Short mmCIF file of C-alpha atoms in Angstrom, two decimals:
data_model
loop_
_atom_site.label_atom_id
_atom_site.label_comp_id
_atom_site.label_asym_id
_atom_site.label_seq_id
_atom_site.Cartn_x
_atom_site.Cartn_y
_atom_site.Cartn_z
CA UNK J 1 84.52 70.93 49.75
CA UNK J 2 86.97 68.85 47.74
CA UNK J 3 85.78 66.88 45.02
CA UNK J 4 85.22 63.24 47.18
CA UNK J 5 85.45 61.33 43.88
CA UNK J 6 88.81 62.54 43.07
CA UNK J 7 89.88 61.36 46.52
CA UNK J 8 87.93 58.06 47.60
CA UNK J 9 88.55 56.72 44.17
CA UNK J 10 86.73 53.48 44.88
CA UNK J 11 82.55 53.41 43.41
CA UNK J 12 81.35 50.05 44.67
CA UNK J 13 82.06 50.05 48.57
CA UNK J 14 80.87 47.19 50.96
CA UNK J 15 80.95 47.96 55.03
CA UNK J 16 81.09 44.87 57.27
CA UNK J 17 79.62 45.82 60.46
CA UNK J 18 77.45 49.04 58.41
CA UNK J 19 75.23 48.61 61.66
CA UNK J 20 77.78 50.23 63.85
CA UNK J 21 77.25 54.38 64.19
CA UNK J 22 80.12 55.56 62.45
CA UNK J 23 80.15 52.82 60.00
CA UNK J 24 76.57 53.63 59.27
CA UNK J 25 77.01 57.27 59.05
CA UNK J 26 79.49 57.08 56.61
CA UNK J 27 77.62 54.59 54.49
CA UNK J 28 74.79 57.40 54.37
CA UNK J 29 77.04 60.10 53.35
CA UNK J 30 78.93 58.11 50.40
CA UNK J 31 75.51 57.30 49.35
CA UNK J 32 74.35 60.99 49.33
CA UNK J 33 77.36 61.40 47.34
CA UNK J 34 76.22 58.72 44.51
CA UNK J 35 78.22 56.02 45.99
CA UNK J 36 76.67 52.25 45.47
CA UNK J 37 76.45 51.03 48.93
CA UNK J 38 75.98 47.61 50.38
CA UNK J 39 77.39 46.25 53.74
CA UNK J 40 76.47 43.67 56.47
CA UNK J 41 75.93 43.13 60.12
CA UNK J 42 75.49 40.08 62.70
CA UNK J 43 71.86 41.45 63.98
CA UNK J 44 69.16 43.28 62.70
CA UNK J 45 68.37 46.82 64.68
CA UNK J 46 66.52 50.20 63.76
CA UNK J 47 69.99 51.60 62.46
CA UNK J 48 70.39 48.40 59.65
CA UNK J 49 66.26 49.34 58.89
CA UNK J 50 66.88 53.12 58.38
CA UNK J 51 70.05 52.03 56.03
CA UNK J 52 67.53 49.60 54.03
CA UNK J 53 64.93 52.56 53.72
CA UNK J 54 67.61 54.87 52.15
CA UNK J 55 68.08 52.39 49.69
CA UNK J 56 71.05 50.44 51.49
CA UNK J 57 71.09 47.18 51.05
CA UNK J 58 72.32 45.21 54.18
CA UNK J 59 72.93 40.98 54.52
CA UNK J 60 72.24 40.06 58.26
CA UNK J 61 74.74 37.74 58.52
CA UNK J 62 78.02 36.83 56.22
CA UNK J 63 77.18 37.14 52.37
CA UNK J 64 80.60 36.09 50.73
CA UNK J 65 78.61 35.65 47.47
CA UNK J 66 78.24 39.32 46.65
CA UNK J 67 81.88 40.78 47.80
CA UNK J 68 82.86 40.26 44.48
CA UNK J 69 80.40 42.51 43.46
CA UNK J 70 82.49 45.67 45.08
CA UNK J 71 85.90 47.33 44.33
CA UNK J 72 86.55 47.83 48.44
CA UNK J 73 85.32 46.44 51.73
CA UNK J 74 85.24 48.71 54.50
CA UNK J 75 85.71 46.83 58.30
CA UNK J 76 85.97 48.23 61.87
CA UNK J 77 88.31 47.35 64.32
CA UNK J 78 86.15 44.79 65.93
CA UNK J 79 86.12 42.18 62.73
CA UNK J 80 88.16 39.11 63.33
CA UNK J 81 90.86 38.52 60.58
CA UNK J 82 89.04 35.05 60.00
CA UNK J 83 85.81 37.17 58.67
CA UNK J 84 84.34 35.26 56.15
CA UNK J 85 83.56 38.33 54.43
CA UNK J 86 86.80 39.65 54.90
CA UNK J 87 88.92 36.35 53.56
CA UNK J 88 86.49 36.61 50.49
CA UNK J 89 87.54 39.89 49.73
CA UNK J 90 91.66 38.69 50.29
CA UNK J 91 90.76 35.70 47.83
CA UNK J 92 89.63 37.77 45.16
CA UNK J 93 92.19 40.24 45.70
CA UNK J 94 89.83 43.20 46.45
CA UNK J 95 90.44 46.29 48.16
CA UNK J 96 90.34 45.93 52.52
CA UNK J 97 90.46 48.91 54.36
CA UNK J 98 89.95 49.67 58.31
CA UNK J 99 87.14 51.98 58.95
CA UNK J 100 89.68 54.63 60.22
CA UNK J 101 91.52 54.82 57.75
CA UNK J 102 88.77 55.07 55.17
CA UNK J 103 87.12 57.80 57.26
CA UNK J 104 90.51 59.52 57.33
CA UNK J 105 89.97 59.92 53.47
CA UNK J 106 87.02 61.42 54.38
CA UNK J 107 87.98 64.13 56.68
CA UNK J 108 90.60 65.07 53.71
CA UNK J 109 87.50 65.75 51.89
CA UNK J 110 86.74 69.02 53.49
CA UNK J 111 88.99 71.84 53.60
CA UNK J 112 88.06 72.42 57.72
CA UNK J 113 87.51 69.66 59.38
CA UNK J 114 86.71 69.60 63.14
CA UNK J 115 87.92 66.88 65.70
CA UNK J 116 86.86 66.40 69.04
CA UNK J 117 89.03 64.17 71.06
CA UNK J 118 89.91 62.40 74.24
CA UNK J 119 89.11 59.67 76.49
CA UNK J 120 86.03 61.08 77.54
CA UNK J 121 82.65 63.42 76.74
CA UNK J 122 84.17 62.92 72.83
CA UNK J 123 80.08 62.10 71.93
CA UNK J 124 78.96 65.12 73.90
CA UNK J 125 80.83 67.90 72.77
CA UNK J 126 80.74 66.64 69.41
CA UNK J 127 76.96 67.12 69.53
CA UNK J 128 77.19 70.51 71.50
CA UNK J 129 79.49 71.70 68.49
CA UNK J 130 77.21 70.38 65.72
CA UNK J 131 74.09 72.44 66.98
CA UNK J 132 76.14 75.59 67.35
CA UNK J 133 77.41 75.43 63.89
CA UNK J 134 73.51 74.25 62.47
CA UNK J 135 72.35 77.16 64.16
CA UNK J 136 74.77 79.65 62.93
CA UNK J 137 73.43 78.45 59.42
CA UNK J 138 77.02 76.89 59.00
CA UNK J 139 75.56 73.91 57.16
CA UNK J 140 78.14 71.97 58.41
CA UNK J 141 78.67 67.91 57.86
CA UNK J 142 78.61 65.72 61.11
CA UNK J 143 79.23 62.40 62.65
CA UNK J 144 78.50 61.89 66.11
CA UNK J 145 78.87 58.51 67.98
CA UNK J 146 75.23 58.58 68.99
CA UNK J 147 71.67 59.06 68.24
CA UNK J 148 71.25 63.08 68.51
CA UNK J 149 67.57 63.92 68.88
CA UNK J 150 68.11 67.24 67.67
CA UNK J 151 69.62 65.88 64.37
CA UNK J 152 66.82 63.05 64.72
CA UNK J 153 70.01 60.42 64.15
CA UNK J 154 73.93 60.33 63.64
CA UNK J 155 75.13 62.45 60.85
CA UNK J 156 74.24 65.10 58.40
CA UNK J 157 75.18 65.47 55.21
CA UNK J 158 76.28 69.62 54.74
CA UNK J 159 76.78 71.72 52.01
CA UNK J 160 79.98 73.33 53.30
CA UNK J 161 83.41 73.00 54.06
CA UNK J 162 83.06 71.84 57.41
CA UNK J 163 83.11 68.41 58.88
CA UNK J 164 82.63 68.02 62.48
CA UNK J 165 83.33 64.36 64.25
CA UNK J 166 84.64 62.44 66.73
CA UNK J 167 88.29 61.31 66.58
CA UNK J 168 89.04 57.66 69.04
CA UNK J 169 92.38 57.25 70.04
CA UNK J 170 91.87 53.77 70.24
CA UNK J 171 94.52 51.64 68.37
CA UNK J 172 95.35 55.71 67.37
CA UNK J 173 92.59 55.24 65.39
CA UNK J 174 92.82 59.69 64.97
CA UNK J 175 96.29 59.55 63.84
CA UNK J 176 94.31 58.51 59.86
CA UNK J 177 92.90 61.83 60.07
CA UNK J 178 93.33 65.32 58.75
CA UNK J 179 91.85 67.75 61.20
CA UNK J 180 92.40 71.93 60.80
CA UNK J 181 90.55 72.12 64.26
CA UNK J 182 90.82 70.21 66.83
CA UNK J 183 89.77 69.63 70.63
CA UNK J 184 91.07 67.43 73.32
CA UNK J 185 89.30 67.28 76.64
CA UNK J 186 91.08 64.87 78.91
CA UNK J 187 93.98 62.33 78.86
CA UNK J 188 93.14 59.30 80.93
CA UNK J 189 94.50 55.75 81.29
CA UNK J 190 91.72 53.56 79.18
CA UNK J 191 92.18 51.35 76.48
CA UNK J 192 95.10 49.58 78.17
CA UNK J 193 94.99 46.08 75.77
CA UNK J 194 96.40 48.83 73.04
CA UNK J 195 98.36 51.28 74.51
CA UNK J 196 99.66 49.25 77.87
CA UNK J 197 100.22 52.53 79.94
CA UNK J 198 99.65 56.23 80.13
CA UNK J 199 102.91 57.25 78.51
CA UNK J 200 102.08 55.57 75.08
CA UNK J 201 98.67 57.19 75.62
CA UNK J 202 100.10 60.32 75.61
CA UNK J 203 102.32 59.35 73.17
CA UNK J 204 99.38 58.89 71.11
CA UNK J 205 97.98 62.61 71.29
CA UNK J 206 101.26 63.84 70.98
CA UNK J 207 101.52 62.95 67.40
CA UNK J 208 97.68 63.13 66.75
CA UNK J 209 98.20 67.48 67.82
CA UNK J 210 101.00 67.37 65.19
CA UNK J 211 98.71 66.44 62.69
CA UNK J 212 97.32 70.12 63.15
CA UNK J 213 98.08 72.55 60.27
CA UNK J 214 100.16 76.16 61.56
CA UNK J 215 97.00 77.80 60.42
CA UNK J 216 94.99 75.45 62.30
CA UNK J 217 93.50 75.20 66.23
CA UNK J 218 93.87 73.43 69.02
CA UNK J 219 91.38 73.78 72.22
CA UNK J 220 92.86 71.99 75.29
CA UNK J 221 91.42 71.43 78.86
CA UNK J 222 93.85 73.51 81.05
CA UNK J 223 92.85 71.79 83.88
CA UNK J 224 94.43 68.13 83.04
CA UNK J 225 98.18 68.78 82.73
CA UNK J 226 98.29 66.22 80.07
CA UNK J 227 96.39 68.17 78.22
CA UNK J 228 98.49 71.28 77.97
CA UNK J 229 101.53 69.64 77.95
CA UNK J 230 100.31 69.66 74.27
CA UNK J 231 100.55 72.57 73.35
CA UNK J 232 104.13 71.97 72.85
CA UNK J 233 103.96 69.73 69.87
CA UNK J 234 101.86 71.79 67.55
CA UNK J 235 102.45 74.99 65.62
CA UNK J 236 98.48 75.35 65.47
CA UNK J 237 96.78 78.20 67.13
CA UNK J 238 96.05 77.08 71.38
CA UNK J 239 92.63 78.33 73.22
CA UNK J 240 92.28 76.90 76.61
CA UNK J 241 89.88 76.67 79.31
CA UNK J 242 89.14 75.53 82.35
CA UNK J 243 87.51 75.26 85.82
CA UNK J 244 90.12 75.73 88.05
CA UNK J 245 93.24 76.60 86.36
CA UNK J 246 92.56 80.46 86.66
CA UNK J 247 95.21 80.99 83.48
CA UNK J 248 92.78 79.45 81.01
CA UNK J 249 91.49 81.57 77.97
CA UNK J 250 87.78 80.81 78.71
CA UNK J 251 86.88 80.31 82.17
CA UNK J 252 84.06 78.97 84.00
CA UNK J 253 82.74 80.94 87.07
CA UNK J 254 79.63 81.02 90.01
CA UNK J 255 78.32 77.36 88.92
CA UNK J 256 75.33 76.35 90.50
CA UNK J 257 72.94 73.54 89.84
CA UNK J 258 69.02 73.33 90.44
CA UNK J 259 67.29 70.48 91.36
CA UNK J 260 67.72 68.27 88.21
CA UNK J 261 71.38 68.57 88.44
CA UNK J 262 71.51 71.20 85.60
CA UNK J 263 74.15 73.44 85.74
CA UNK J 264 74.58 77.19 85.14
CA UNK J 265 77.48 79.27 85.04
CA UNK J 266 79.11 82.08 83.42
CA UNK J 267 81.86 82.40 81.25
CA UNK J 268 85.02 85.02 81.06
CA UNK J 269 87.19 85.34 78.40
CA UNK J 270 90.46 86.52 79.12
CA UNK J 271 88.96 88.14 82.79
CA UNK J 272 85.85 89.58 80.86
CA UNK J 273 82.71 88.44 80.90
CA UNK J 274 81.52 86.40 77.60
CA UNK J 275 78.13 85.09 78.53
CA UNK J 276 75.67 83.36 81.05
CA UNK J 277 75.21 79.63 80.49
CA UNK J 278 72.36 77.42 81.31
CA UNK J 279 72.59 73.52 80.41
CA UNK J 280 69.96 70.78 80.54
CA UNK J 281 72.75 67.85 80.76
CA UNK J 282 74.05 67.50 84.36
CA UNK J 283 77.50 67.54 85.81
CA UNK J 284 80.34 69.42 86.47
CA UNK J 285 82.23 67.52 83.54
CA UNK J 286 79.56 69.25 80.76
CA UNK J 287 80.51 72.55 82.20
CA UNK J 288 84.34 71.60 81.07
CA UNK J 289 82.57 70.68 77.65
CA UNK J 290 80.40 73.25 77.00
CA UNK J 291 83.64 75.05 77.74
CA UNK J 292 85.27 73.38 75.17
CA UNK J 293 82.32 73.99 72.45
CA UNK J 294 82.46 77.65 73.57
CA UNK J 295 86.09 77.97 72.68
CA UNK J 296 85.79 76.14 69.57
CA UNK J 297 82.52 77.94 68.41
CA UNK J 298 83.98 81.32 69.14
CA UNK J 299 87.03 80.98 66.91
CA UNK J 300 84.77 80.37 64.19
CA UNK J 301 82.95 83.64 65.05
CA UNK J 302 79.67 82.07 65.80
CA UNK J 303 77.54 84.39 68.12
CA UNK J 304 77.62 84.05 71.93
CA UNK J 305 73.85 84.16 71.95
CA UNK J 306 73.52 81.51 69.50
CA UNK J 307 76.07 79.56 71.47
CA UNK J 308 74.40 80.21 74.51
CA UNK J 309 70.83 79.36 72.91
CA UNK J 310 72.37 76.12 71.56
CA UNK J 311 73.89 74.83 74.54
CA UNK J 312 70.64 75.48 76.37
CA UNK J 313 68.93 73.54 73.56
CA UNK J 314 71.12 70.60 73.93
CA UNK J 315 69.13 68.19 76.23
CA UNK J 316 72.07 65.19 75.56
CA UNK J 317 73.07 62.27 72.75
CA UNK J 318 71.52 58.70 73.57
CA UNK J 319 72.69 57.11 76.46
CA UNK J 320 74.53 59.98 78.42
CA UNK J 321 72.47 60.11 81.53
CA UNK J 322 69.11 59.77 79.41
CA UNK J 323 66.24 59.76 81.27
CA UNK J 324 64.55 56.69 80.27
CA UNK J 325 60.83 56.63 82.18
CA UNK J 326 59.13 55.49 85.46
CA UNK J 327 58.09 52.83 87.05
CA UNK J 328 56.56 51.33 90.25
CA UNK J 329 54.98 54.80 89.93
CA UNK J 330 57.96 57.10 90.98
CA UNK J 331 61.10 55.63 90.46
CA UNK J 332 63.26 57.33 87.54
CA UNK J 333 65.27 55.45 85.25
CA UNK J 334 68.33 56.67 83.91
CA UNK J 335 70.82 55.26 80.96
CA UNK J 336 74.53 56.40 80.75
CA UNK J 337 76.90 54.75 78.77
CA UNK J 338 79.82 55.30 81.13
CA UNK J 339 82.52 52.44 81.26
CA UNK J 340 85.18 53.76 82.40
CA UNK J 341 85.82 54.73 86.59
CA UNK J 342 86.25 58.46 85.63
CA UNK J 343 83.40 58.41 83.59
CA UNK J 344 81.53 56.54 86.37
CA UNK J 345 82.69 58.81 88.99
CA UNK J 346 81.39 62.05 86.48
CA UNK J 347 77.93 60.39 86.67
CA UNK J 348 77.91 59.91 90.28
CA UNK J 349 79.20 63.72 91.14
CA UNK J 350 76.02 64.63 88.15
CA UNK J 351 73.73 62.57 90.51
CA UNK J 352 74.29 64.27 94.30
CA UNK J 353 72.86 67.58 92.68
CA UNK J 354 69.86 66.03 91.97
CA UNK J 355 66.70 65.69 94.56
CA UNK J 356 66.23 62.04 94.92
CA UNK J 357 65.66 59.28 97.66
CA UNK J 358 68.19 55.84 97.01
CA UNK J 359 70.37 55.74 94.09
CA UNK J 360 70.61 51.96 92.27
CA UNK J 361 73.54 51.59 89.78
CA UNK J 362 73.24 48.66 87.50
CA UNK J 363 76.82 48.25 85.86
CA UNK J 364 77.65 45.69 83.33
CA UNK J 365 81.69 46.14 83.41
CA UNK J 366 83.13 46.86 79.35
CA UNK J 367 85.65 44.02 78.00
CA UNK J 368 87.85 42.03 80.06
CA UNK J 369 90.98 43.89 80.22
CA UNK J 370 89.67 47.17 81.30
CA UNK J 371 88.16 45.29 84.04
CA UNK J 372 91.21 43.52 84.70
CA UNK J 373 93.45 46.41 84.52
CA UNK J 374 91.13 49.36 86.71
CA UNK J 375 89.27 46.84 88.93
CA UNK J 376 90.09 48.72 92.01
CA UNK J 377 89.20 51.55 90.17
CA UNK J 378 85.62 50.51 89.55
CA UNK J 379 85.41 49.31 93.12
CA UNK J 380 86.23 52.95 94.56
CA UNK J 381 83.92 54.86 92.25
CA UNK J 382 80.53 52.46 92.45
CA UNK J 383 81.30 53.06 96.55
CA UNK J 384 79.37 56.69 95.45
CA UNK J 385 75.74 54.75 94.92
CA UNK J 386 73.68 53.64 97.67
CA UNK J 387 72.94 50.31 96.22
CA UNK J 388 74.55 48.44 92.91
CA UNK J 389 74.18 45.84 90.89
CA UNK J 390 77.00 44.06 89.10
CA UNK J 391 76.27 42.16 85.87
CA UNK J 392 78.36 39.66 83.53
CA UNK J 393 81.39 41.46 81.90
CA UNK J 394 79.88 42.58 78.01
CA UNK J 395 83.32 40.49 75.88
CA UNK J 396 82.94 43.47 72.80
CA UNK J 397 85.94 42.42 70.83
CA UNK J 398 87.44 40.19 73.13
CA UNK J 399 87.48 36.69 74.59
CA UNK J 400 87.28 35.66 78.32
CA UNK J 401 91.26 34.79 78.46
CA UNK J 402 92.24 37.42 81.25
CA UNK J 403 91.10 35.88 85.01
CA UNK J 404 88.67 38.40 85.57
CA UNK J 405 84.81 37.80 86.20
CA UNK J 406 82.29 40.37 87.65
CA UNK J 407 82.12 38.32 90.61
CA UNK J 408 85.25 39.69 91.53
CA UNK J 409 84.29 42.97 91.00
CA UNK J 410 81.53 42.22 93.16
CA UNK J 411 83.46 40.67 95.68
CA UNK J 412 86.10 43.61 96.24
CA UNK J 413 83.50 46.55 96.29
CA UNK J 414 81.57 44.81 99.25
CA UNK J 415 84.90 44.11 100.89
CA UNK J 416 84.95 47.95 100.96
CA UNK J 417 81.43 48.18 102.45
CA UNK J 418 79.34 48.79 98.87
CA UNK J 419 75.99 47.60 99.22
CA UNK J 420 76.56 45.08 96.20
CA UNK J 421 74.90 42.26 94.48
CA UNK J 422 76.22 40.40 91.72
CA UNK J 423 72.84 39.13 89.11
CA UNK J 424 73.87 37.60 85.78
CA UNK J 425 70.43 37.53 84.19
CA UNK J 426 68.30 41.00 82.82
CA UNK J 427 65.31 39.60 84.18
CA UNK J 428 66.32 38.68 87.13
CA UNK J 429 67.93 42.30 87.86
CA UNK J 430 64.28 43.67 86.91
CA UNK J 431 62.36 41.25 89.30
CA UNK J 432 64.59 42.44 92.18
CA UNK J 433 65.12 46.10 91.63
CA UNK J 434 61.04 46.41 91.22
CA UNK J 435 60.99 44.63 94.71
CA UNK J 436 63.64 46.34 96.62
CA UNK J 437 63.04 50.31 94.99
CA UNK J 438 61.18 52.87 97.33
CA UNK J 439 59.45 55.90 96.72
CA UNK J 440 61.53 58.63 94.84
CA UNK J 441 64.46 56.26 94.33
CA UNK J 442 66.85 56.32 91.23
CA UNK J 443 67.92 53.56 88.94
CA UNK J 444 70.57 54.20 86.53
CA UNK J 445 71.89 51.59 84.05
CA UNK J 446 75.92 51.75 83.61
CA UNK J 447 77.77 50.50 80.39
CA UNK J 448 78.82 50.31 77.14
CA UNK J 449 77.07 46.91 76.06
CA UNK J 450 73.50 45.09 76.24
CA UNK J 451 73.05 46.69 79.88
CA UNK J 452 70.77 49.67 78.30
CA UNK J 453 67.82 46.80 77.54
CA UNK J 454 67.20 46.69 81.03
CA UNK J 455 66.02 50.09 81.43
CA UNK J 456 62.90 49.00 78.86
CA UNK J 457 62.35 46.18 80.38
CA UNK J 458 61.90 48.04 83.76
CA UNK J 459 59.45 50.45 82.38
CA UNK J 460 57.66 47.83 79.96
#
């Protein structure tokens, strides 16, 4: 590893928003480095009390008094220009950065650092990676965008040069970054208040492949054409796989799934056999990822078995169809974070491989202009459950200035023939899914935002 020091120059560092995952997992790793640390957030959690018992101090709530305590202020993407924290710091002419950017400096840090990419399963894979390379005694450094119970949090400090993490595309958020490896697993329209179509999109992962050294790697789903059409803007080193595009490198072959939804498959390199694959995350779309850790994990010469051990280890990062408890005695409850109709449709496909009765959705739609701009989209892929629920639209970074309500959402999936009801208030969602569940039924709760609370609240 590089010396950080020499690089992120600045000693006194202040995060706005240190509550956030990434922002909190680099706060931890600057101060494991010797950093001083300080930051704030708008509410308390478990994530702002684990950063207090490391010795992090944390304001909830806007402390302009002690900015002029630091030499730079960290923000993420989703602070408003009129921060009060943030116009301190222009007052008093300190240092602003974007949490990209700083993170960029970061990844420069390490003389092999590993990026997983794309619009979806970035959180997954990342995680699937991270226990490959722990168990190959790699002693690698991580960030993942979610709590990983096998890590028992977010990140880990290593004591090599490897740095594994996720890479966003949003507002080309990667393009900061200084990856040697590098995966991308799909190319999808999302994100469209940024990027406006799917040509700037690609656009966008266009340059961030160029960013890849000659000596480098990148792995690349050959089953979205997107995705290969990558390989012609790096000089880096290409592995592919794939499903169904028989001229992948690593190829997935006789999946099956038992009765949790778990799939198992085996894997050819090149037409020969590699190994046999169990997983305890379902879907088809973690076969496509595990593909993508096997490629990755291989290059580095980590041993199939351990890879194969690892995978089967993995049981999934928070939120990602988590199995959350029972209640009214047999009815599971599931949490996904999907928020996107691809992702949505993933979940559903993981779902019919399961043995279950009635399936519930409860989906509380992700900003305003996604819903705005794939609200036929979400219609056609909630059609899959047997019953759903639509909730209030979770704002994230954005005001309600687009037309668009969850009521209309509501409206077009039952003029499709979805079995739809549009609540507004957790509680009331509770009352009526514990009076309208059977026997053997399954609720899952769908989102990005506050939705996950009602899964608690179900089995509370």
């Amino acid at each position: 590893m590089k010396d950080i020091h020499s690089l992120i120059t600045y000693k006194n560092i202040y995060f706005i928003g240190i509550g956030g995952v990434s922002m909190s997992g680099i706060a931890h790793t600057l101060k494991h480095f010797g950093f001083r640390v300080s930051g704030s957030d708008a509410t308390n959690s478990d994530t702002i009390q684990n950063l207090i018992s490391c010795g992090i101090p944390v304001s909830i709530g806007h402390n302009t008094d002690i900015i002029k305590n630091f030499d730079l202020v960290v923000y993420t993407a989703a602070i408003s220009k009129d921060d009060p924290e943030l116009v301190m710091a222009h007052k008093l002419n300190i240092p602003t950065m974007e949490r990209a950017v700083f993170l960029g400096l970061l990844t420069k840090c390490f003389n092999d650092t590993i990026t997983v990419s794309g619009t979806h399963g970035k959180t997954t894979t990342t995680s699937m990676i991270s226990l490959c390379f722990l168990n190959a005694n790699l002693k690698p450094s991580i960030q993942v965008g979610a709590y990983l119970k096998n890590i028992s949090g977010n990140y880990i400090v290593g004591n090599s040069d490897y740095f594994i993490l996720e890479a966003c595309e949003y507002v080309e958020s990667f393009l900061h970054f200084f990856p040697k490896s590098a995966i991308v697993l799909n190319i999808d329209n999302d994100h469209l208040d940024y990027f406006k179509n799917i040509d700037n999109i690609q656009n966008a992962f266009n340059k961030y492949v160029k960013l890849l050294p000659s000596s480098g790697l990148l792995v690349t789903n050959a089953d979205d054409k997107r995705c290969l059409d990558l390989i012609n803007f790096t000089d880096a080193k290409v592995i592919t796989y794939g499903i169904n595009n028989t001229n992948a490198n690593f190829i997935a072959k006789n999946i099956s799934f038992d009765d949790n939804g778990f799939p198992e498959f085996d894997v050819y390199n090149k037409n020969e056999f590699y190994s046999h694959i169990k997983l305890h995350v379902p879907g088809i779309h973690n076969v496509l990822n595990a593909l993508a850790c096997i490629c990755m994990c291989s290059y580095y010469n980590i041993d199939a078995e351990i890879i194969s051990c690892s995978l089967l280890e993995f049981t999934g990062a928070n939120r990602r169809m988590e199995f959350k408890g029972k209640f009214n005695n047999n009815v599971s409850v599931f949490d996904d974070y999907a928020h996107h109709p691809t992702e949505i449709n993933a979940t559903a496909l993981a779902i019919k491989n399961k043995k279950f009765n009635k399936s519930w959705a409860v989906f509380q739609p992700h900003t305003y202009s996604r819903t705005k701009n794939l609200l036929d989209d979400f219609a056609s892929v909630l059609l899959n459950f047997d019953n759903v629920i639509i909730t209030d639209i979770y704002a994230a970074r954005e005001k309600d200035t687009y037309g668009v309500s969850s009521k209309d959402l509501a409206d077009k999936l039952a003029s499709l023939g979805g079995n739809v009801n549009y609540i507004a208030d957790f509680n009331d969602i509770v009352s009526f899914l514990k009076d309208n569940v059977c026997d053997n039924d399954i609720v899952l709760t769908i989102g990005a935002g506050t939705v996950t609370e009602i899964g608690n609240m179900l089995i509370d």
